[in-house]
Structures are given as C-alpha cells and as structure tokens.
Tab-separated table of N, CA, C and O in Angstrom:
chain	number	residue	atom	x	y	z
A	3	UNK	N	-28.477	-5.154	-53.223
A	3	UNK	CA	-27.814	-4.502	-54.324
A	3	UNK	C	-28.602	-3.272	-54.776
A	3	UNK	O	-27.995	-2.342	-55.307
A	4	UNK	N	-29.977	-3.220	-54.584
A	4	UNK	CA	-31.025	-2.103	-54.985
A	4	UNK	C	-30.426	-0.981	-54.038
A	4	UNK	O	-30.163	0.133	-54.489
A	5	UNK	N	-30.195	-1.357	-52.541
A	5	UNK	CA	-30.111	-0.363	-51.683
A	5	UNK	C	-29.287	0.190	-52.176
A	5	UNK	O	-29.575	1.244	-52.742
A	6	UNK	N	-28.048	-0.233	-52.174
A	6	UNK	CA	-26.677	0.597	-52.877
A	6	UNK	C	-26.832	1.261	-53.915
A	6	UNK	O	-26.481	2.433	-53.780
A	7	UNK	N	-27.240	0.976	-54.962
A	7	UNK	CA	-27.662	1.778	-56.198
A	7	UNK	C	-28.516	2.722	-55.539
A	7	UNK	O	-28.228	3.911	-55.672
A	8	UNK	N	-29.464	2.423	-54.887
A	8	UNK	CA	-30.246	3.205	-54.355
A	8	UNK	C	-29.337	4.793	-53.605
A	8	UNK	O	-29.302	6.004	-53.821
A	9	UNK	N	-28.835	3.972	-52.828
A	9	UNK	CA	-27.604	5.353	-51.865
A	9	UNK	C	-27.107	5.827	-52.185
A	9	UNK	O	-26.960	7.033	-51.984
A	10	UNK	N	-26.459	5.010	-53.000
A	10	UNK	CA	-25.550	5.413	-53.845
A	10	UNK	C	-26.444	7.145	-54.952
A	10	UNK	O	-26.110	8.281	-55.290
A	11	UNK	N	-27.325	6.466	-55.037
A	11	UNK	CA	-28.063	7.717	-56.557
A	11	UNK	C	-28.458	8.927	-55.721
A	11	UNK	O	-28.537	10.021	-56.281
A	12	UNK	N	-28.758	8.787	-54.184
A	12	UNK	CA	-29.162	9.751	-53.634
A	12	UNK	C	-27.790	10.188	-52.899
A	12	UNK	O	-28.017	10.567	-51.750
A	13	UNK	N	-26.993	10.216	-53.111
A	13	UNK	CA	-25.578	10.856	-52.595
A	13	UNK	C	-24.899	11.776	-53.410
A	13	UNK	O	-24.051	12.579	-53.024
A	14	UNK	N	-25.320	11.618	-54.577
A	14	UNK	CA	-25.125	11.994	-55.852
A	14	UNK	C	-25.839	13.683	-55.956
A	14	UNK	O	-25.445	14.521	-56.766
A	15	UNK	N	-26.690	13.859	-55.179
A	15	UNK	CA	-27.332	15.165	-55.094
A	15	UNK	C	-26.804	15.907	-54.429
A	15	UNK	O	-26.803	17.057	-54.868
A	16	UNK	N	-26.068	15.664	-53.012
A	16	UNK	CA	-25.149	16.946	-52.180
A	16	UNK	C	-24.085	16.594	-52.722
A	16	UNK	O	-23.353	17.448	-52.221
A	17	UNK	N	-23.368	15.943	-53.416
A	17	UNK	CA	-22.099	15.913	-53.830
A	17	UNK	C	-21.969	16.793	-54.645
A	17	UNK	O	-21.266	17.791	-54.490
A	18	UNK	N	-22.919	16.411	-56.025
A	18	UNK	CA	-22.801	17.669	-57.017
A	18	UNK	C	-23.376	19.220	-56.551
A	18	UNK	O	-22.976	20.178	-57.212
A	19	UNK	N	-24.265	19.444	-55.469
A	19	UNK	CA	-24.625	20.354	-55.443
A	19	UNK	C	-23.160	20.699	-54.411
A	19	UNK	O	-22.310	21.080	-55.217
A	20	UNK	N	-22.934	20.706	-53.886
A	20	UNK	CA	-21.459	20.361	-53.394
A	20	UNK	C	-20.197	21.630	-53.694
A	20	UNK	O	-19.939	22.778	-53.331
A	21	UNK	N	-19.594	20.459	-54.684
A	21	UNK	CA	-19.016	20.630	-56.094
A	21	UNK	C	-19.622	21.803	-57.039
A	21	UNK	O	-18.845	21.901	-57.989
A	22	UNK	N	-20.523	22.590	-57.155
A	22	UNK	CA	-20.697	23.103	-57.935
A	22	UNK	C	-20.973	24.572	-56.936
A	22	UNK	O	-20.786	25.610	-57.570
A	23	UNK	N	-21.251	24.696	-55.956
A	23	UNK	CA	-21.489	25.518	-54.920
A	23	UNK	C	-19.891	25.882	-54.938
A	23	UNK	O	-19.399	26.814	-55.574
A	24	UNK	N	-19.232	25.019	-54.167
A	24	UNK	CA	-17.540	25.554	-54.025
A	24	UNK	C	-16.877	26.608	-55.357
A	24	UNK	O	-16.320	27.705	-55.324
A	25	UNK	N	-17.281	25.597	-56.579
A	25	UNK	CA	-16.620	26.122	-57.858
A	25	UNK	C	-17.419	27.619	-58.032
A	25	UNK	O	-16.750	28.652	-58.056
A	26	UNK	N	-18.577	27.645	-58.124
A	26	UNK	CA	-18.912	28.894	-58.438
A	26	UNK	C	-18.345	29.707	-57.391
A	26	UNK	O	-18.473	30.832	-57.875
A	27	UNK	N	-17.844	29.844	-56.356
A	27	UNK	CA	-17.574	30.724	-55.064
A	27	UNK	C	-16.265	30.858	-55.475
A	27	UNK	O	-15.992	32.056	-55.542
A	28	UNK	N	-15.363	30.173	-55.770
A	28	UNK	CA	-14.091	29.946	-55.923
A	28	UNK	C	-14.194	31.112	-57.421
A	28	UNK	O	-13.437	32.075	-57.540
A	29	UNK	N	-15.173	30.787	-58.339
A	29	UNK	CA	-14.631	31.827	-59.763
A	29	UNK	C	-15.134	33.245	-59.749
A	29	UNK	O	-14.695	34.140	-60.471
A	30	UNK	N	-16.126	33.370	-58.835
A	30	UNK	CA	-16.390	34.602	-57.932
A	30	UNK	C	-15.783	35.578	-57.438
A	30	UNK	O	-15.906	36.803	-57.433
A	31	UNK	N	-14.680	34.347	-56.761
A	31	UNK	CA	-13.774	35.215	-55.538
A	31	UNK	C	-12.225	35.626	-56.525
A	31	UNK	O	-11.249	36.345	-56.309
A	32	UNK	N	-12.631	34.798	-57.580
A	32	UNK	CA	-10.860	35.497	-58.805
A	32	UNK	C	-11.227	36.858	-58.866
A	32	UNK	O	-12.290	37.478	-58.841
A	33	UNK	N	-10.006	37.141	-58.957
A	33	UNK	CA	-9.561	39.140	-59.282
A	33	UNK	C	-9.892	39.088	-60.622
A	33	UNK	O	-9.794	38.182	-61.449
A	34	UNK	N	-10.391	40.474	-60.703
A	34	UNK	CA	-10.637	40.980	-62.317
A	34	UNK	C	-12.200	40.579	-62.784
A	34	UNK	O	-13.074	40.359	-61.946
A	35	UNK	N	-12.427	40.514	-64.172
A	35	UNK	CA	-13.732	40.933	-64.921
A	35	UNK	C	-13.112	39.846	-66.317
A	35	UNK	O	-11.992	39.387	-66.540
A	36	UNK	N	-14.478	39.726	-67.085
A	36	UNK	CA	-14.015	39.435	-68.610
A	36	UNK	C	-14.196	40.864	-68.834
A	36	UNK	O	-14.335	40.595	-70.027
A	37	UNK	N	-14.303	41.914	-68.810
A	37	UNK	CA	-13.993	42.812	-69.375
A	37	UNK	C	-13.180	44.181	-69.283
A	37	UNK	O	-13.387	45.342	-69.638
A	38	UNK	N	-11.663	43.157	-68.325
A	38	UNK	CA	-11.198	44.212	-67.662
A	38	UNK	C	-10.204	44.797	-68.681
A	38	UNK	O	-10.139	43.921	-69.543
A	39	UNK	N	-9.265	45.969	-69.101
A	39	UNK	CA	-8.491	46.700	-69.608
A	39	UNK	C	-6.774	46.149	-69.515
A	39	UNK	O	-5.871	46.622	-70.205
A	40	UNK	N	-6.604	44.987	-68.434
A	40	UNK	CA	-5.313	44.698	-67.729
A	40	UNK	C	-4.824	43.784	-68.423
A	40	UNK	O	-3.597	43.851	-68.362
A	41	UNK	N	-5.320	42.605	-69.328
A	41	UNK	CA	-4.889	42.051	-69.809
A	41	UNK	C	-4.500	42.397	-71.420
A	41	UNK	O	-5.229	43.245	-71.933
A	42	UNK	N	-3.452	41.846	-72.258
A	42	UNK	CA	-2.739	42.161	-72.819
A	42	UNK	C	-3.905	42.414	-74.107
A	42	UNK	O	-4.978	41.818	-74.196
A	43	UNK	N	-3.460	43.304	-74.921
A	43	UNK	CA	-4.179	43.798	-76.212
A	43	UNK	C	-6.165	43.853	-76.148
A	43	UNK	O	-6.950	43.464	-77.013
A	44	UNK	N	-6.453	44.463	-74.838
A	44	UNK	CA	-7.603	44.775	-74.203
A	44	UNK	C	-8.120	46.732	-74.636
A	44	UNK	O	-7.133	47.444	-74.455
A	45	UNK	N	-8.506	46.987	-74.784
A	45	UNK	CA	-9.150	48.270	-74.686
A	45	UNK	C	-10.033	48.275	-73.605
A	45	UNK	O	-10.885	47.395	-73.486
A	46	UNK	N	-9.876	49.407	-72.615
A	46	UNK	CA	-10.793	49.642	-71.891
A	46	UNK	C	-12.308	49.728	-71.906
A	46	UNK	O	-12.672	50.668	-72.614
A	47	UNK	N	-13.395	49.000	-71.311
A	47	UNK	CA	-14.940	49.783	-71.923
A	47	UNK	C	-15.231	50.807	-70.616
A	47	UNK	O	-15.053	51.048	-69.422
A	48	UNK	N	-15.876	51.221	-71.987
A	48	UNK	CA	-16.772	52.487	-70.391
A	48	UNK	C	-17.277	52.080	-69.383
A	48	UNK	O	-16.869	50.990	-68.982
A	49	UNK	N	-17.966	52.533	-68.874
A	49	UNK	CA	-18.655	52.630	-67.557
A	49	UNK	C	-20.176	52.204	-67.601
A	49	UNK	O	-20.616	51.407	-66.772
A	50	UNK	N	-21.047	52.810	-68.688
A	50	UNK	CA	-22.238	52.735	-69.141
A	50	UNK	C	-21.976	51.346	-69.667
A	50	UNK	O	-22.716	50.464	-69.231
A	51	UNK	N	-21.037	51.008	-70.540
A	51	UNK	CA	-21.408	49.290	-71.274
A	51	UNK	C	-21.407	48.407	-70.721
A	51	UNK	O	-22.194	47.468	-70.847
A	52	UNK	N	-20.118	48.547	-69.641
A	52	UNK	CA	-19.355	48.026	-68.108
A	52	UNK	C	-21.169	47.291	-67.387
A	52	UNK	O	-21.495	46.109	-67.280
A	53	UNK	N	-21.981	48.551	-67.029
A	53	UNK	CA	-23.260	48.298	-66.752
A	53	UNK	C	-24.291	47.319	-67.243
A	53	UNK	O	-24.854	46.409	-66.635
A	54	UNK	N	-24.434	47.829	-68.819
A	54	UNK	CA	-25.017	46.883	-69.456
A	54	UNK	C	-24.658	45.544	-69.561
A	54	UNK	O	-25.536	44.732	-69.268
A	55	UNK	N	-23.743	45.189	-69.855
A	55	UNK	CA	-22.780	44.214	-69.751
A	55	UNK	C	-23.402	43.033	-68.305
A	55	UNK	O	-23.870	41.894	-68.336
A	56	UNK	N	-23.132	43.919	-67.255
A	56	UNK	CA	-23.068	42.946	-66.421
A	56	UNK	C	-24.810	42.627	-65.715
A	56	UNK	O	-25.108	41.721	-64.936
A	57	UNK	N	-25.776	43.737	-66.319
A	57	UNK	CA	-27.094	43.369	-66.456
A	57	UNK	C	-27.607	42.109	-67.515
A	57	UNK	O	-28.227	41.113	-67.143
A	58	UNK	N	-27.282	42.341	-68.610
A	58	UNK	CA	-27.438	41.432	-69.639
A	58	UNK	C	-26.653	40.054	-69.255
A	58	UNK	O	-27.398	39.099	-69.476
A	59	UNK	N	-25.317	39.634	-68.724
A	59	UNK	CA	-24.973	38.657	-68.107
A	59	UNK	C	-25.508	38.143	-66.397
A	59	UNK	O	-25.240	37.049	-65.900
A	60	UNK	N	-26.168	39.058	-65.842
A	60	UNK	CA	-26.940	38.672	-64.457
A	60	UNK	C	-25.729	39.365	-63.494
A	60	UNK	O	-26.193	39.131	-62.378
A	61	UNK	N	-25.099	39.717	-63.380
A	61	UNK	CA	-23.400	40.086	-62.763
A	61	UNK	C	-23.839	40.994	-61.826
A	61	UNK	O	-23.407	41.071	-60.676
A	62	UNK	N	-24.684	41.670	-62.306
A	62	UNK	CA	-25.344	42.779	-61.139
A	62	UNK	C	-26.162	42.441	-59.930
A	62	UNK	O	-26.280	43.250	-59.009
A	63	UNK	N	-26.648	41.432	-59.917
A	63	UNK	CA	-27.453	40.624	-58.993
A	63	UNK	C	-26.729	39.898	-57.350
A	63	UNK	O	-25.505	39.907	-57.212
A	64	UNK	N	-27.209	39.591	-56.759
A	64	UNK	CA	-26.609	39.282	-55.672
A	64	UNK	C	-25.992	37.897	-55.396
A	64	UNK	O	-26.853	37.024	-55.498
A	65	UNK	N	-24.688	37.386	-55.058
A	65	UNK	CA	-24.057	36.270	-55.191
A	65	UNK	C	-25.561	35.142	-54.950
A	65	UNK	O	-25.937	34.448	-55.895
A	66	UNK	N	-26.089	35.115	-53.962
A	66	UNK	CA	-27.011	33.998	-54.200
A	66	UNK	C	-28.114	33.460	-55.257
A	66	UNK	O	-28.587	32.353	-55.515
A	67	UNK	N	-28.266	34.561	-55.665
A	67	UNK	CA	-29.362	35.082	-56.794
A	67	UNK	C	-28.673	34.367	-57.722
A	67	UNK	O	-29.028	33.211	-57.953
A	68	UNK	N	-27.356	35.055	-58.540
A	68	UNK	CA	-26.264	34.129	-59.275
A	68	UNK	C	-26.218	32.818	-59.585
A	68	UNK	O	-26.249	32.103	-60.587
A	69	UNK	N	-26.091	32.674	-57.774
A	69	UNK	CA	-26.115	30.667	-58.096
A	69	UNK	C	-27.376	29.986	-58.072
A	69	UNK	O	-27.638	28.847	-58.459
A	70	UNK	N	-27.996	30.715	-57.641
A	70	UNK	CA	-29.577	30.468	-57.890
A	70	UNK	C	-29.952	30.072	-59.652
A	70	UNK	O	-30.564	29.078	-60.043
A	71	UNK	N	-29.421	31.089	-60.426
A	71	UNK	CA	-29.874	31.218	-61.611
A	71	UNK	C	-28.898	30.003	-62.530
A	71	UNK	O	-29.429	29.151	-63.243
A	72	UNK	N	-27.533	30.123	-62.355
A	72	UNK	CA	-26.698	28.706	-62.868
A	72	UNK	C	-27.181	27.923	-62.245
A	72	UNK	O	-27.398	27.037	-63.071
A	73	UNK	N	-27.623	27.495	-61.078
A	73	UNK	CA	-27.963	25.931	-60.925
A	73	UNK	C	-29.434	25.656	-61.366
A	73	UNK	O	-29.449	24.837	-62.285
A	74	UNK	N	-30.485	26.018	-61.054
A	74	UNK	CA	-32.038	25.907	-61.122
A	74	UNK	C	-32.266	26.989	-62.491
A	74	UNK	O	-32.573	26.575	-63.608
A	75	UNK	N	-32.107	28.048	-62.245
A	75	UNK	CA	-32.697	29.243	-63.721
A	75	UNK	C	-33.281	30.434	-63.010
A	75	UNK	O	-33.269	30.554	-61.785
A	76	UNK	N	-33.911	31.512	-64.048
A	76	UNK	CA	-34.172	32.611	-63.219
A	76	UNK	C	-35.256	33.315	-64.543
A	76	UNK	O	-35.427	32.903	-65.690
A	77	UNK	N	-35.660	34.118	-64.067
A	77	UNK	CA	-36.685	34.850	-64.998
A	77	UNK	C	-35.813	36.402	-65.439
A	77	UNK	O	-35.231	37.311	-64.845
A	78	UNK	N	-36.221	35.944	-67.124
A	78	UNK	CA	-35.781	37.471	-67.952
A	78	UNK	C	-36.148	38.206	-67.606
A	78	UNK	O	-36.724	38.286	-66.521
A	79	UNK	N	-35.920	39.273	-68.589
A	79	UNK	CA	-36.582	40.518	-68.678
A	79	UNK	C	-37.454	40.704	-69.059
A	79	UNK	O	-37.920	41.843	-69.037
A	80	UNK	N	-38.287	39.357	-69.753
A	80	UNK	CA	-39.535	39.281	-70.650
A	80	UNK	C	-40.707	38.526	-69.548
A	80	UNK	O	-41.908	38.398	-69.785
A	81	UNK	N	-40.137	38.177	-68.569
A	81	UNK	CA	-40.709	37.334	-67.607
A	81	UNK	C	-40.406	35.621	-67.979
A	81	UNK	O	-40.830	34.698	-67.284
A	82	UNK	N	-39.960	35.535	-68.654
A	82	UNK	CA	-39.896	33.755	-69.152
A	82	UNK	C	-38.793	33.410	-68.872
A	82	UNK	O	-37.690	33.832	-69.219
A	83	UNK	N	-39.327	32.047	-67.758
A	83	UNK	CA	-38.407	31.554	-67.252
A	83	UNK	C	-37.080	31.001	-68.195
A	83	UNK	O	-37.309	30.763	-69.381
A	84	UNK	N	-35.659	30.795	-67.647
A	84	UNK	CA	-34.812	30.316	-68.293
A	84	UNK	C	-34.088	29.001	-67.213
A	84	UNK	O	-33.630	29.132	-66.078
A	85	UNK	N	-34.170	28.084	-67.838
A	85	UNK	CA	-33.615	26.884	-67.117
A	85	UNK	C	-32.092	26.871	-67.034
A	85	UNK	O	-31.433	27.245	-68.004
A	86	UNK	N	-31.413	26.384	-65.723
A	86	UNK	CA	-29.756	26.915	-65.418
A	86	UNK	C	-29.729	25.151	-66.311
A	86	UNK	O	-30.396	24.495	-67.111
A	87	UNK	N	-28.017	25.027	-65.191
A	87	UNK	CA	-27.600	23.864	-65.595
A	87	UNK	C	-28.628	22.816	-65.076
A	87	UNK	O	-29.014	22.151	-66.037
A	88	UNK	N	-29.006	22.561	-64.326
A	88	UNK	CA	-29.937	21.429	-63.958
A	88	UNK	C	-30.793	20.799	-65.251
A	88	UNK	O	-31.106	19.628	-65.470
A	89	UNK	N	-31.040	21.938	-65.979
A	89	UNK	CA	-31.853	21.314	-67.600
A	89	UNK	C	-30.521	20.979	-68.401
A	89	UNK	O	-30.645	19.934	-69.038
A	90	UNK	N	-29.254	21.601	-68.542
A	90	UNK	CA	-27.889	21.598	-69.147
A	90	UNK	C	-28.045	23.066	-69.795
A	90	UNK	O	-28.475	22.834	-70.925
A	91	UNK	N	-27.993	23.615	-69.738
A	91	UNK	CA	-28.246	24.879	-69.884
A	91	UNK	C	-26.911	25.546	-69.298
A	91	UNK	O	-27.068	26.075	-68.198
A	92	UNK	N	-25.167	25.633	-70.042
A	92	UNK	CA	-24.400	25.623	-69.270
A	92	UNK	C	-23.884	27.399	-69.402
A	92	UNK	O	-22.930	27.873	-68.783
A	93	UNK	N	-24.802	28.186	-70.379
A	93	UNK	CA	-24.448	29.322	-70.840
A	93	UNK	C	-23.928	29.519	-71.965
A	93	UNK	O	-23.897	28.410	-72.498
A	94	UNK	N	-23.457	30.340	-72.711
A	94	UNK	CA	-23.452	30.849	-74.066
A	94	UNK	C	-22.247	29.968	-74.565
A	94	UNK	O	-21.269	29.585	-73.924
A	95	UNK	N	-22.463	29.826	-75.420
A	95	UNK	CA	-21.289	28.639	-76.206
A	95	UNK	C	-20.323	29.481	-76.744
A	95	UNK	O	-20.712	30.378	-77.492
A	96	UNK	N	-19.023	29.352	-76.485
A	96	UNK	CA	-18.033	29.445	-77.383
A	96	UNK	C	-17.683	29.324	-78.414
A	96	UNK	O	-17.545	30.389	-79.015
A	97	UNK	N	-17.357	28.075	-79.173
A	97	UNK	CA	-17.475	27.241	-80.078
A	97	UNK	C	-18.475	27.659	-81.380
A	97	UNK	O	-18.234	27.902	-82.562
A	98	UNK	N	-19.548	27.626	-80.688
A	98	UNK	CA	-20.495	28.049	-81.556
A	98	UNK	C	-20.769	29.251	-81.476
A	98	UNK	O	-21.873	29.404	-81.999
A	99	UNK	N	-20.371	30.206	-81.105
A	99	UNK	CA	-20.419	31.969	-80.855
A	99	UNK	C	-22.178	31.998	-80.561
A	99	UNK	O	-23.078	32.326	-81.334
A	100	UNK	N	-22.246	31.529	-79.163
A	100	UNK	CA	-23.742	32.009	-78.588
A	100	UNK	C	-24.659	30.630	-78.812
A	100	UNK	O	-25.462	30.246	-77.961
A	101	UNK	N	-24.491	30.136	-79.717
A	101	UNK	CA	-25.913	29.295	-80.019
A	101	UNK	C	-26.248	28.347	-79.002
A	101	UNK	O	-27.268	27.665	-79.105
C-alpha cells in the first residue's frame, strides 16, 4: 500500500509539470495582447508603454525563459529572486488589485 502512495506521489510531478507546460503554450499561442486596441471600449497604447508593459510583465523574454519564471521564478531587476507557482506564487491578483 506504501508503494502505491508511493507511485502514485511520484507521478504526480510529470503530470502537473505536464499540464501546466501544455496550458502555458496553448495561452501563448492565443491571438492578441491584454493590451490590444480590438476589443470593445479599449483605447489604443503607444508603442513606448506597449514596451514597458511587456518588460515589467516578463513578455519580452523568450518563451522558455517565461515558463521558466511561472513555474520555478526568475530574478528582478533588483537581483532578488522571485518564486513562480511552485511556492504558489500565481501572479498579480485580481480581486485584490495586485496584492
């Protein structure tokens, strides 16, 4: 019965890494931006914020880098590390506007 629990707990690691590999590739590969102009009662942003924007969210970085940083974490701009989801760390809250 140990073994199974046992297999069972270590199966549990490529599944979710899995599962979470596909999904990020899959929301990657959608058309458009959160900050695109196309959807309804949108104002266009510039070009320069467009930039900032996607520095300050990591967007500029290279797809692996990306999932690198949501699953495990990645280092600021200050040098200090930031833990992804693996700590739960799932990104900026809604709900709570950022906190």
């Amino acid at each position: 019965m140990t073994t199974y629990f046992l297999r069972r707990a270590l199966w549990l690691i490529p599944v979710l890494f899995t599962v979470s590999l596909v999904t990020f590739f899959i929301m990657r590969s959608a058309p458009g931006s959160p900050w695109d102009a196309q959807a309804e009662n949108k104002r266009a942003i510039d070009p320069s914020t467009q930039r900032q924007l996607e520095k300050f969210y990591g967007l500029d970085k290279p797809l692996w880098r990306q999932f690198i940083a949501y699953t495990i974490g990645d280092f600021d701009e200050e040098s200090k590390f930031v833990c992804g989801a693996v700590c739960g760390n799932l990104g900026p809250s809604y709900r709570q506007k950022g906190l």
